[in-house]
XYZ file of C-alpha atoms in Angstrom:
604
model
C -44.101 -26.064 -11.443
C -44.086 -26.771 -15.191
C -40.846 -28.478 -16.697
C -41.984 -28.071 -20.252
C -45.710 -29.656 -20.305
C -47.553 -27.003 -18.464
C -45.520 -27.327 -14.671
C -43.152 -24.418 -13.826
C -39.845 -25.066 -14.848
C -36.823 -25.136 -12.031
C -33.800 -24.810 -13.457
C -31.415 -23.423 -10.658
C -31.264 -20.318 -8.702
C -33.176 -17.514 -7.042
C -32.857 -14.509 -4.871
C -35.682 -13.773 -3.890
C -36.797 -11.947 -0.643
C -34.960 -9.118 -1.324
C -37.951 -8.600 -3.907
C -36.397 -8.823 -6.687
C -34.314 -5.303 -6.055
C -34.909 -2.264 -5.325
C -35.422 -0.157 -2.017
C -33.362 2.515 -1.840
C -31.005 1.372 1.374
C -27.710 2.590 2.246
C -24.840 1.830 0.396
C -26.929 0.837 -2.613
C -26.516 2.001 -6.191
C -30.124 1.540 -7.793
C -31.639 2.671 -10.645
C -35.356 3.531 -10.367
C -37.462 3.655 -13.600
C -36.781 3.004 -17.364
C -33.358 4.476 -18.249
C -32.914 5.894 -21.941
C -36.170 4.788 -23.381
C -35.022 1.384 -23.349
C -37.420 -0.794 -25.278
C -38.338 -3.887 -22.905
C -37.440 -7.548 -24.787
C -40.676 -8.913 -25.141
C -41.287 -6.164 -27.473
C -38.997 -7.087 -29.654
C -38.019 -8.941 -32.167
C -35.884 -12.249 -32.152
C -33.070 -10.115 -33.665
C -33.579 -7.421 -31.603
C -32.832 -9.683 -27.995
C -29.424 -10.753 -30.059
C -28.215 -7.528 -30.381
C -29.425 -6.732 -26.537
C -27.578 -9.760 -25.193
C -24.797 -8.797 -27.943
C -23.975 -5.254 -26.509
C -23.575 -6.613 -23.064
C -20.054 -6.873 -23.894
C -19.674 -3.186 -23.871
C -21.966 -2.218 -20.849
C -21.065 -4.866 -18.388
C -16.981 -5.243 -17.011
C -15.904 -2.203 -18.057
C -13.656 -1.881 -15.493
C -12.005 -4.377 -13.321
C -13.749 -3.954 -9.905
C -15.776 -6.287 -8.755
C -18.760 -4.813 -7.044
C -19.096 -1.924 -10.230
C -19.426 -5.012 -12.914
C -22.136 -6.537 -10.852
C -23.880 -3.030 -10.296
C -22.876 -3.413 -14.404
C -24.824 -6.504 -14.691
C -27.959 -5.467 -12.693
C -28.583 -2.221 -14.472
C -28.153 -3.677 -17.770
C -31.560 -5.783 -17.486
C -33.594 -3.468 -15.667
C -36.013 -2.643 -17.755
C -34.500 -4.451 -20.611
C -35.136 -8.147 -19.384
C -36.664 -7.627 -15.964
C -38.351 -4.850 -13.908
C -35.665 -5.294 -10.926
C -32.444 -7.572 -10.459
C -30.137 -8.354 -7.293
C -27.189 -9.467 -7.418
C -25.449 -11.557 -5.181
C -22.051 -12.612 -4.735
C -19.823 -15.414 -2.837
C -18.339 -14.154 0.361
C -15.255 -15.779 -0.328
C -15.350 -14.470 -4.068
C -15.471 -10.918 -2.954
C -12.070 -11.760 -0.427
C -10.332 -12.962 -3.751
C -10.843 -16.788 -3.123
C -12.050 -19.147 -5.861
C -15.865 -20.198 -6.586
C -17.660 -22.801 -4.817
C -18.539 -26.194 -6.294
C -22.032 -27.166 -5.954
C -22.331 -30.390 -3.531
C -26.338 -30.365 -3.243
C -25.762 -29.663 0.979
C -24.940 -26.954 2.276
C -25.266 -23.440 1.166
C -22.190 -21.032 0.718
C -22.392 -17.577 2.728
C -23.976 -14.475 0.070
C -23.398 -11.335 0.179
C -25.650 -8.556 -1.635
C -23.918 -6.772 -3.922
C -25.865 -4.638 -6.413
C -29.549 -3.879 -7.491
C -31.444 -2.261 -9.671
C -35.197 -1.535 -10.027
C -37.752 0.596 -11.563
C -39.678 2.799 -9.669
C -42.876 0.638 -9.335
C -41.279 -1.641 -7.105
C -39.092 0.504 -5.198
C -41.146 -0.932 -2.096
C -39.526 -4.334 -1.932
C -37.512 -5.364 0.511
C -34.198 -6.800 -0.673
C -31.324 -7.371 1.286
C -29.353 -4.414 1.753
C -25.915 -4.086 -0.186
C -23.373 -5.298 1.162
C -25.445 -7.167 3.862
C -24.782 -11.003 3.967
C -28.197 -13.089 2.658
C -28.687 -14.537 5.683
C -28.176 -11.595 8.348
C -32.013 -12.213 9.218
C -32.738 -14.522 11.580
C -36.438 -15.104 10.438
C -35.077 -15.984 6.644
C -35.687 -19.900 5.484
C -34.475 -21.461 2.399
C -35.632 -20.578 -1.206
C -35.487 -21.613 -4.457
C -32.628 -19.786 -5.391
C -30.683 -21.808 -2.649
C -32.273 -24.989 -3.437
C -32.028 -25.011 -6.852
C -28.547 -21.920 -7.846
C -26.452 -22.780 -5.234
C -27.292 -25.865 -4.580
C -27.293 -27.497 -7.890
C -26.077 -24.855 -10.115
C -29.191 -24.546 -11.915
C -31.593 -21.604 -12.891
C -35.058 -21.415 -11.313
C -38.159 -20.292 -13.621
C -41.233 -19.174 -11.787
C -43.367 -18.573 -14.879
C -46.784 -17.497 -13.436
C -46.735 -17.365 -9.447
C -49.202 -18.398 -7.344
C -49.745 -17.057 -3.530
C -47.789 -19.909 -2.513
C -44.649 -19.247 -4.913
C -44.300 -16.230 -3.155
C -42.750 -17.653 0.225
C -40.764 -19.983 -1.819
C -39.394 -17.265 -3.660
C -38.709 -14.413 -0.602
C -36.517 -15.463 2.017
C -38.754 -13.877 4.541
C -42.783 -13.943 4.677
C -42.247 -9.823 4.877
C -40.516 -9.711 1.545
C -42.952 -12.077 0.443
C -45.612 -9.833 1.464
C -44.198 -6.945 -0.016
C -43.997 -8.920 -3.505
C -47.237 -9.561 -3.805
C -48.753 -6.111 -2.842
C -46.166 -5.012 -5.543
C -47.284 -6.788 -8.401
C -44.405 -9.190 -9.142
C -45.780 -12.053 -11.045
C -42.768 -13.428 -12.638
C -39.782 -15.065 -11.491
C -35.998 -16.043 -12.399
C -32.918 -16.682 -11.043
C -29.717 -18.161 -12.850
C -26.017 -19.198 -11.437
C -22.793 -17.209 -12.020
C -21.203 -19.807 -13.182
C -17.145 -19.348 -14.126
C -14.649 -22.154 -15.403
C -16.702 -24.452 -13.421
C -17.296 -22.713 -10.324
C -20.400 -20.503 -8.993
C -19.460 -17.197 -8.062
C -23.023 -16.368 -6.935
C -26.627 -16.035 -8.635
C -28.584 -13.205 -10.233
C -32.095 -13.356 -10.048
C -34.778 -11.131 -11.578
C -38.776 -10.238 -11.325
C -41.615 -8.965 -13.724
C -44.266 -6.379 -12.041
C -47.381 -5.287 -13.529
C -47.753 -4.805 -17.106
C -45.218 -6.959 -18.609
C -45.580 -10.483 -19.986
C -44.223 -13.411 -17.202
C -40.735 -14.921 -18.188
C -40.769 -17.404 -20.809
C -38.070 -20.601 -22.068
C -35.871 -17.161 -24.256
C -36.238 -15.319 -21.308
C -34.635 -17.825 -19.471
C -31.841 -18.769 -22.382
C -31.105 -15.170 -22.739
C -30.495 -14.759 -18.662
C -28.042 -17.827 -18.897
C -26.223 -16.500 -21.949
C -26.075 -13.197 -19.979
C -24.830 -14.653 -16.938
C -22.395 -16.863 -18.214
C -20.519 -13.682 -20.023
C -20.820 -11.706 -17.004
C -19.616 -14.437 -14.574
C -16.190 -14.167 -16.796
C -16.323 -10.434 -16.154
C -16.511 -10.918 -12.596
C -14.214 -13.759 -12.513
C -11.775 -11.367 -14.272
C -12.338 -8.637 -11.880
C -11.888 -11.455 -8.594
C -8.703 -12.681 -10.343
C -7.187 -8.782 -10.736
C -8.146 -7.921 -7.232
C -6.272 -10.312 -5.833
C -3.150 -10.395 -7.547
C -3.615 -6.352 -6.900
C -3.979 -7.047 -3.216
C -1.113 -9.598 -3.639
C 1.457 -6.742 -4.952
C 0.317 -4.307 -2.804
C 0.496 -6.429 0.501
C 4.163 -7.013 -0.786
C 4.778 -3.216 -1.286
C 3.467 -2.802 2.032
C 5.408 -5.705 3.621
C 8.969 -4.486 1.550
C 8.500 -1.106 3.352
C 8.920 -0.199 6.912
C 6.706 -0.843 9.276
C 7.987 1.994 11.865
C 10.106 4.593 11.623
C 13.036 4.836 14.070
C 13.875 7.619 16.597
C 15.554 10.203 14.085
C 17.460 12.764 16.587
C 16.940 16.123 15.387
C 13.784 14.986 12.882
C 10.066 14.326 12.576
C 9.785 12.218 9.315
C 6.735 11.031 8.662
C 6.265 8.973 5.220
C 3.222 7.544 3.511
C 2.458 5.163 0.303
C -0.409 5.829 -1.909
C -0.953 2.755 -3.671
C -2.181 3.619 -7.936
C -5.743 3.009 -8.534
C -5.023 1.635 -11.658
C -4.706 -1.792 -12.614
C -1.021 -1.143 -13.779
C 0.367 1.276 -11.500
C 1.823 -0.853 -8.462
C 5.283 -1.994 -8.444
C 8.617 -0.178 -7.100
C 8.399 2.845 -5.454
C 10.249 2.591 -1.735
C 11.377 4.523 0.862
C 13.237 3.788 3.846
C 14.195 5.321 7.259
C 17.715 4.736 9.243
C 18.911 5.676 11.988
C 22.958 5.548 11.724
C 25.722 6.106 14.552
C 26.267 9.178 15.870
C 22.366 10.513 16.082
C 22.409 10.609 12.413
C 19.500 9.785 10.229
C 19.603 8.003 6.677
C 16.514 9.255 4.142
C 15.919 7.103 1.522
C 13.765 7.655 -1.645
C 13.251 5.210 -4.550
C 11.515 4.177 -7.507
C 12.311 1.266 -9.862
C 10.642 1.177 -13.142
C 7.910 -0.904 -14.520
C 4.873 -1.962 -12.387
C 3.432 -5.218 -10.762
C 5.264 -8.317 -9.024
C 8.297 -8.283 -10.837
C 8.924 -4.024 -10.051
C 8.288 -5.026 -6.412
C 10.596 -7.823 -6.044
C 13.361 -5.602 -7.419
C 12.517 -2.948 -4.971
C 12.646 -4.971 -2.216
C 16.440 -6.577 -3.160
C 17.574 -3.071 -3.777
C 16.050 -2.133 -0.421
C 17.810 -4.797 1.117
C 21.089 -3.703 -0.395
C 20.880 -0.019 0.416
C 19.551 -0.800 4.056
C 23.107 -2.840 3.745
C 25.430 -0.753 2.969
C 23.756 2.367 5.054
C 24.301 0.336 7.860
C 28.212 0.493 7.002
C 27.618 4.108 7.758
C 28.727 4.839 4.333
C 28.603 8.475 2.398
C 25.589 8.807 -0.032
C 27.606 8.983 -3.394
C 29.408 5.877 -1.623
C 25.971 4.235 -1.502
C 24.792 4.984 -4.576
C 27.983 3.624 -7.017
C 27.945 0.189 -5.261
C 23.753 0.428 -5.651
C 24.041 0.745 -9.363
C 26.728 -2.099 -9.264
C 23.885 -4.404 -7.314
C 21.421 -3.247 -10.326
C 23.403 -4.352 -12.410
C 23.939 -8.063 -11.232
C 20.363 -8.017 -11.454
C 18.932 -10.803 -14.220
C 16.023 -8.493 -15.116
C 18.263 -5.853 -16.251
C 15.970 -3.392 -14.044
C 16.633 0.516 -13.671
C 16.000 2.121 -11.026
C 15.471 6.137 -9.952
C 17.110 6.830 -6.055
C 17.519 9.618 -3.610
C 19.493 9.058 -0.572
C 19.837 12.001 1.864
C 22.150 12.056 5.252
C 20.855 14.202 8.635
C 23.391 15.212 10.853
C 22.120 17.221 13.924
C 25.108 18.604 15.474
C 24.949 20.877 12.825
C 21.567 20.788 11.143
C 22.996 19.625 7.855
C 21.860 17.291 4.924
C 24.201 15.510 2.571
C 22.226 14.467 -0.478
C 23.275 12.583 -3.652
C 21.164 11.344 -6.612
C 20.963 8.696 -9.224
C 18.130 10.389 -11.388
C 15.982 10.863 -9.282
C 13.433 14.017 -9.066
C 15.039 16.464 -6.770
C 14.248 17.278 -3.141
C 11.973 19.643 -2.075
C 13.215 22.454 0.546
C 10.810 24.368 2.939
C 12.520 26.975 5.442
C 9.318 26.767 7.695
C 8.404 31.030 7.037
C 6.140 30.213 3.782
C 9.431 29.664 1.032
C 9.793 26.673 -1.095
C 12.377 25.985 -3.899
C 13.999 22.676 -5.228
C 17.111 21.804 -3.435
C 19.646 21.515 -6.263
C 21.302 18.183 -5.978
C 23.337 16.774 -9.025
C 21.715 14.393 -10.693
C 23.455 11.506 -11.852
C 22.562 8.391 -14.269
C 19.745 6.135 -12.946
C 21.078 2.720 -11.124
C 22.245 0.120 -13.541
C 23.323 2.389 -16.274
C 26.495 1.880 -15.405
C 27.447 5.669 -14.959
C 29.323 6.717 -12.178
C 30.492 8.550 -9.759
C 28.122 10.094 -8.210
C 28.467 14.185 -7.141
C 27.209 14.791 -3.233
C 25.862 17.928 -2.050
C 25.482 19.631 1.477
C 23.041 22.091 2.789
C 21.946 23.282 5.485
C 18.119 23.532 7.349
C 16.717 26.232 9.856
C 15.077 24.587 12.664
C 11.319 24.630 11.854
C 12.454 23.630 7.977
C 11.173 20.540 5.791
C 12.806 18.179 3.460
C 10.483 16.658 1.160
C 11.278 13.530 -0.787
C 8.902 12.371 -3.040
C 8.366 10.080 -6.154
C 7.297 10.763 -9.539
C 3.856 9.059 -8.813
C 3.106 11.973 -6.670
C 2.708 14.342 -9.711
C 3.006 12.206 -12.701
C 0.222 13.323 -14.958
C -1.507 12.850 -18.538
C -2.096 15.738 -19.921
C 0.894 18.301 -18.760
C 4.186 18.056 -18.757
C 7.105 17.778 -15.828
C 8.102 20.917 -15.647
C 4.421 22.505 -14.963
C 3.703 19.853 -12.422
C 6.994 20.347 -10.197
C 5.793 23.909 -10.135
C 2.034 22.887 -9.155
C 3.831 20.914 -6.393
C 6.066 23.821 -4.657
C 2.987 26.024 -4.867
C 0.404 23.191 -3.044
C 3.768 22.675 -0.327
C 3.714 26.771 0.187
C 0.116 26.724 0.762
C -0.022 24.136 3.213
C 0.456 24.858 7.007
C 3.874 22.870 8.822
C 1.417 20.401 10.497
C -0.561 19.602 7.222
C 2.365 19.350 5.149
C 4.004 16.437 7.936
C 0.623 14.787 8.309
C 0.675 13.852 4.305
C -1.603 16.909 3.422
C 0.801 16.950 0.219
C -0.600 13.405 -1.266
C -4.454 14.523 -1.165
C -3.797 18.102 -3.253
C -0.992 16.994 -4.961
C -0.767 17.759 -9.184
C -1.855 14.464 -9.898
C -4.605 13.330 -12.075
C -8.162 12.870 -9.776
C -7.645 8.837 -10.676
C -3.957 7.741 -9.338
C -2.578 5.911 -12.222
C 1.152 5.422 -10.370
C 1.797 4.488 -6.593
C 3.315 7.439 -4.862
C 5.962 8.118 -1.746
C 6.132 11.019 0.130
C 9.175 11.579 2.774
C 8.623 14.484 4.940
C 11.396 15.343 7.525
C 11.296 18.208 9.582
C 14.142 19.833 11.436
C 13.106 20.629 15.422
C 14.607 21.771 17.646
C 14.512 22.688 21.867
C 11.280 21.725 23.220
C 9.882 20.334 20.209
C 12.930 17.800 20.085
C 14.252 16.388 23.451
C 16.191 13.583 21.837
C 18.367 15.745 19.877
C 20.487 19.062 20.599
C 20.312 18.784 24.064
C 21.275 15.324 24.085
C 23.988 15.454 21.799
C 27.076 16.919 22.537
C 30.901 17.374 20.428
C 34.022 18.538 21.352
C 37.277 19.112 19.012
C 40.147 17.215 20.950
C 43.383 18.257 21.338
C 46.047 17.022 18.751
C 48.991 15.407 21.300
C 48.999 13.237 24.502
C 46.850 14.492 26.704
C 44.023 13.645 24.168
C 42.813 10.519 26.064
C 42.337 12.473 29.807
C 40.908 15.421 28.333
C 38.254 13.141 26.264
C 37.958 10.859 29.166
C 36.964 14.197 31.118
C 34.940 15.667 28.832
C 32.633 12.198 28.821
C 32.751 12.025 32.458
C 31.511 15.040 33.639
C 28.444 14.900 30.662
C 27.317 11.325 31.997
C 27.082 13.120 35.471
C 25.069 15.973 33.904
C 22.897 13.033 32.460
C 22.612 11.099 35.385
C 24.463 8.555 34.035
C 27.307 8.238 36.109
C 27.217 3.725 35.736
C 28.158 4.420 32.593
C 31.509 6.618 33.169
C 33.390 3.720 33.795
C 32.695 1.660 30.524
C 32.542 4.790 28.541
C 35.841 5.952 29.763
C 37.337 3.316 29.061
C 36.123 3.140 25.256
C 36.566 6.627 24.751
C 40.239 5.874 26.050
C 40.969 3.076 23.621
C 39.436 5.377 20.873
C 41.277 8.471 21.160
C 44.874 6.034 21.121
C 44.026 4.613 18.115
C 43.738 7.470 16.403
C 46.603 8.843 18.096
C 48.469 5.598 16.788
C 46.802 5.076 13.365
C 45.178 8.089 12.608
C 46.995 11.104 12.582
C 45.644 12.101 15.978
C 41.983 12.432 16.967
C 39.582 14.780 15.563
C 35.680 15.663 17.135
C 34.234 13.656 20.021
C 31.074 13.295 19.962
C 28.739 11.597 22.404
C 25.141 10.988 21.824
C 22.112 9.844 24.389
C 18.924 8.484 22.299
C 18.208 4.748 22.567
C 21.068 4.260 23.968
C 24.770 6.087 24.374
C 26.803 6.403 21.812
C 30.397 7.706 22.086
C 31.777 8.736 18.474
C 36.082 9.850 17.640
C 36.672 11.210 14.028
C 40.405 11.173 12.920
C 42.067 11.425 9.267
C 43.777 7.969 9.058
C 42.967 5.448 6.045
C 42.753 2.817 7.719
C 39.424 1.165 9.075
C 40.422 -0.571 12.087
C 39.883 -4.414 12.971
C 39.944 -6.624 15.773
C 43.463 -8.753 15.606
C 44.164 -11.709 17.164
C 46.875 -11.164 20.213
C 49.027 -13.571 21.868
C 49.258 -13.787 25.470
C 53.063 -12.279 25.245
C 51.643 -9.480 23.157
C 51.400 -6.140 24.785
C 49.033 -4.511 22.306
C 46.000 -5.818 20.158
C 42.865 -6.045 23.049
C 41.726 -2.591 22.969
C 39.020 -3.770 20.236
C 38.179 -7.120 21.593
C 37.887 -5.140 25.555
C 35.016 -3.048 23.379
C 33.376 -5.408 21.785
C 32.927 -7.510 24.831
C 31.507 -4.413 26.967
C 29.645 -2.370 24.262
C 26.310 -3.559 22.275
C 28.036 -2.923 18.825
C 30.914 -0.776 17.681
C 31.832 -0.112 13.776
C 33.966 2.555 11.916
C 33.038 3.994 8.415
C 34.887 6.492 6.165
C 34.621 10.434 6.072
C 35.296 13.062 3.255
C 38.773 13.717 5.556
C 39.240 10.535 7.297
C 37.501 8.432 8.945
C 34.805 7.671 12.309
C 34.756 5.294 14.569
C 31.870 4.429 17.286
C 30.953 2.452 19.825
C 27.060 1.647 21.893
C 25.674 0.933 25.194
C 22.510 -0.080 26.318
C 21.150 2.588 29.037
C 20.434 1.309 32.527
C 16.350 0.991 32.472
């Protein structure tokens, strides 16, 4: 070894076994011989290496992944500097993590992560991409550990000599295959970032090129210290990617509930861009009565902030749908909670009601892109829901809608992420979307089949959510029809036994005759407060999913409440005798009055 007077001069880090780069192995991206006539540097001039390490900064971290701007760095000095380059990276860089500080024990775990070589040494044997530097169990310690990530310094094997060679490889096979190769020259330098390695480059010189010199050397530690900011860059992105994306992910559900009367199966494309995740939501209720809440949203802008909005409006929405409220309802006191907010966000939102006992959807938007509506025999068309002002605008009301789907039929909900593009307009792509949904089979189309040939551009540039419910029936659908059932009650007296009759003699067609008692009871106290406060009772409806729910719609106002009764009073316990026997009870208001419901648990 020469330090400056004729020994070999160590300086700090080497790769070495894996030859320097270059094997074709799986997984690896490698370029094999001279590459546009590029001029090698120690034919040039002085000026000429300048401009070289100079135009780095537009060939190496051109985009913010990790693994491409090391593949970046390695085939940007091969031929250029050296005849092959490997690149290897901190494991706990590549999870997001910081560098490592160099303590002078220890070595942190590598992991290969690009190379690059030129066709005479495509017989090396570097470590495999994505393989860890010491997967084999015959490797010992070289240079590049001693000296890179050890010490932080580079390692200069000027001239080798048949002992250099085993100091260089990690294993005498590699070492082997150097040799027989030609490789004369080595060097290996630190990635080296605000302080902390982020892993080591080293590099080799074959047959018919001059061995590394001192500028060789300076020129490899200016290199890496510009790329180790690229890849810093790209380590600091992908993790505060992962970070907003593992919130998305966390902000939406993680299972959808048992939706009487649907299939709905939902996915989230995250963007590929840097830029494109944020607020796009959907949720999935399942509301008294076997009915089903869609939900479909998309606040604007992108990254942390977007997603913390989305997940407070979330909250809100799941809120207030769990008052059993209409969708218009939902949607004016949504746009109030947008406004409150202190980021002055705005917000896109579809919110669509299921109700199986008649196969209907009520729908209302706050500018949001419209619904689309597959009858299951091959037609297609945009359901035409009114649109109204995005949330915190401040406009409202908001105009509902109602329509009806065949068994076999699918509502799509979507947003604009799905088929957002850069070079055509709205219009064109809505139409590109109706004409991929036609063309895809039911099961496709429910399996997400619409994401992967969706109008977008081939590079996602916004996150995307895709709601697909389908209306079954019969077979296909044992929670819902034939476990629902509604009756219209009579308007007088006799409302309460024929109710109480009706319920009985279903649980007994159920097999649920430990129930009868309880439920006739409820259904009793029901039907006389609607007799008493509600204009008489309206539909019964009783429901068997998850658990029994009995259901008695009347026109009355008034939502009732639990009061507090004396012990001299005569009325006042019906509610408190309901609450005490049922799992939950609640009441929310109808288009012509109001509903009010009541749960058990079913035996096990």
């Amino acid at each position: 070894m020469n330090g400056g007077k004729g020994r070999r001069r160590l300086a700090g880090r080497a790769t070495a076994g894996r030859g320097a780069a270059a094997r074709r192995s799986a997984g690896a991206r490698r370029r094999l011989g001279p590459s546009g006539g590029e001029v090698p540097l120690d034919r040039i001039t002085t000026r000429g290496r300048l401009a070289w390490l100079n135009s780095a900064g537009s060939r190496i971290g051109t985009t913010l992944d990790l693994e491409r701007t090391a593949q970046e760095l390695a085939e940007f000095t091969v031929p250029g500097l050296a005849d092959g380059a490997a690149v290897d990276i901190l494991e706990s860089v590549l999870r997001g993590d910081e560098g490592s500080r160099w303590t002078g024990t220890g070595v942190p775990l590598m992991r290969a992560t690009a190379l690059c070589a030129v066709e005479e040494l495509s017989s090396l044997e570097p470590t495999p991409v994505g393989e860890t530097s010491a997967r084999a169990e015959e490797a010992h310690e070289t240079l590049l550990h001693r000296y890179c990530l050890r010490q932080g310094k580079p390692v200069l094997v000027s001239r080798m000599r048949n002992e250099d060679f085993i100091r260089v490889a990690p294993t005498e096979s590699a070492a082997k295959k150097m040799r027989a190769a030609g490789v004369h020259s080595y060097l290996a330098v630190p990635l080296i970032a605000r302080g902390l390695l982020l892993g080591s480059v080293d590099f080799v010189r074959g047959r018919g090129r001059p061995p590394f010199s001192a500028t060789d050397l300076a020129l490899a530690e200016q290199l890496a210290s510009q790329a180790a900011v690229y890849i810093d860059n790209a380590r600091l992105y992908g993790r505060e990617r992962e970070h907003v994306v593992s919130l998305q992910r966390t902000l939406l559900p993680r299972a959808t509930p048992v939706t009487p009367g649907l299939r709905v199966q939902a996915e989230y494309a995250p963007s590929t861009a840097h830029h494109g995740v944020g607020g796009d939501w959907y949720d999935v209720m399942a509301l008294p009565g076997g009915r089903t809440a869609l939900m479909v949203g998309d606040v604007m802008g992108h990254g942390l902030p977007a997603a913390a909005t989305m997940g407070r409006l979330r909250t809100v929405a799941r809120t207030l749908m769990t008052l059993d409220m209409a969708p218009e309802r939902v949607l004016a006191r949504l746009d109030l909670a947008t406004r409150d907010l202190e980021d002055e966000q705005v917000a896109t939102f579809l919110c669509a009601v299921f109700d199986p006992a008649d196969s209907t959807y009520t729908l209302a938007s706050a500018g949001h892109l419209p619904p689309l509506l597959l009858d299951g025999q091959g037609s297609a068309e945009f359901a035409d829901v009114p649109v109204g002002a995005p949330l915190g605008a401040g406009v409202i009301p908001y105009d509902p809608i109602r329509l009806k789907v065949p068994a076999g039929g699918n509502l799509v909900m979507y947003t604009d992420g799905l088929i957002k593009s850069r070079h055509a307009d709205l219009d064109h792509q809505l139409d590109c979307l109706r004409t991929a949904a036609r063309g895809l089979a039911p099961g496709a189309l429910a399996d997400g089949g619409l994401i992967a040939c969706a109008p977008a551009d081939a590079s996602r540039f916004d996150e995307a959510v895709l709601l697909v419910a389908t209306h079954v029936s019969g077979a296909d659908a044992p929670d819902a029809p034939a476990d629902l059932r509604e009756w219209q009650l009579p308007q007088e007296g006799r409302a309460a036994s024929v109710a109480r009759g009706l319920v009985t003699d279903q649980l007994a067609a159920w097999e649920l005759t430990e129930l009868a008692d309880v439920c006739e009871l409820v259904v009793s106290e029901l039907v006389g407060n609607a007799l008493r406060y509600g204009n008489g009772p309206g539909r019964l409806r009783l429901l068997r999913g998850e658990r029994l729910v009995v259901e008695v719609s009347d026109t009355g106002p008034d939502l009732p409440q639990i009061q507090h009764a004396d012990l001299s009073d005569e009325g006042g316990r019906g509610l408190q005798l309901i609450n005490m026997l049922c799992r939950r009870w609640g009441s929310c208001r109808t288009v012509t009055g109001k509903v009010v419901w009541a749960e058990q648990n079913l035996p096990s």
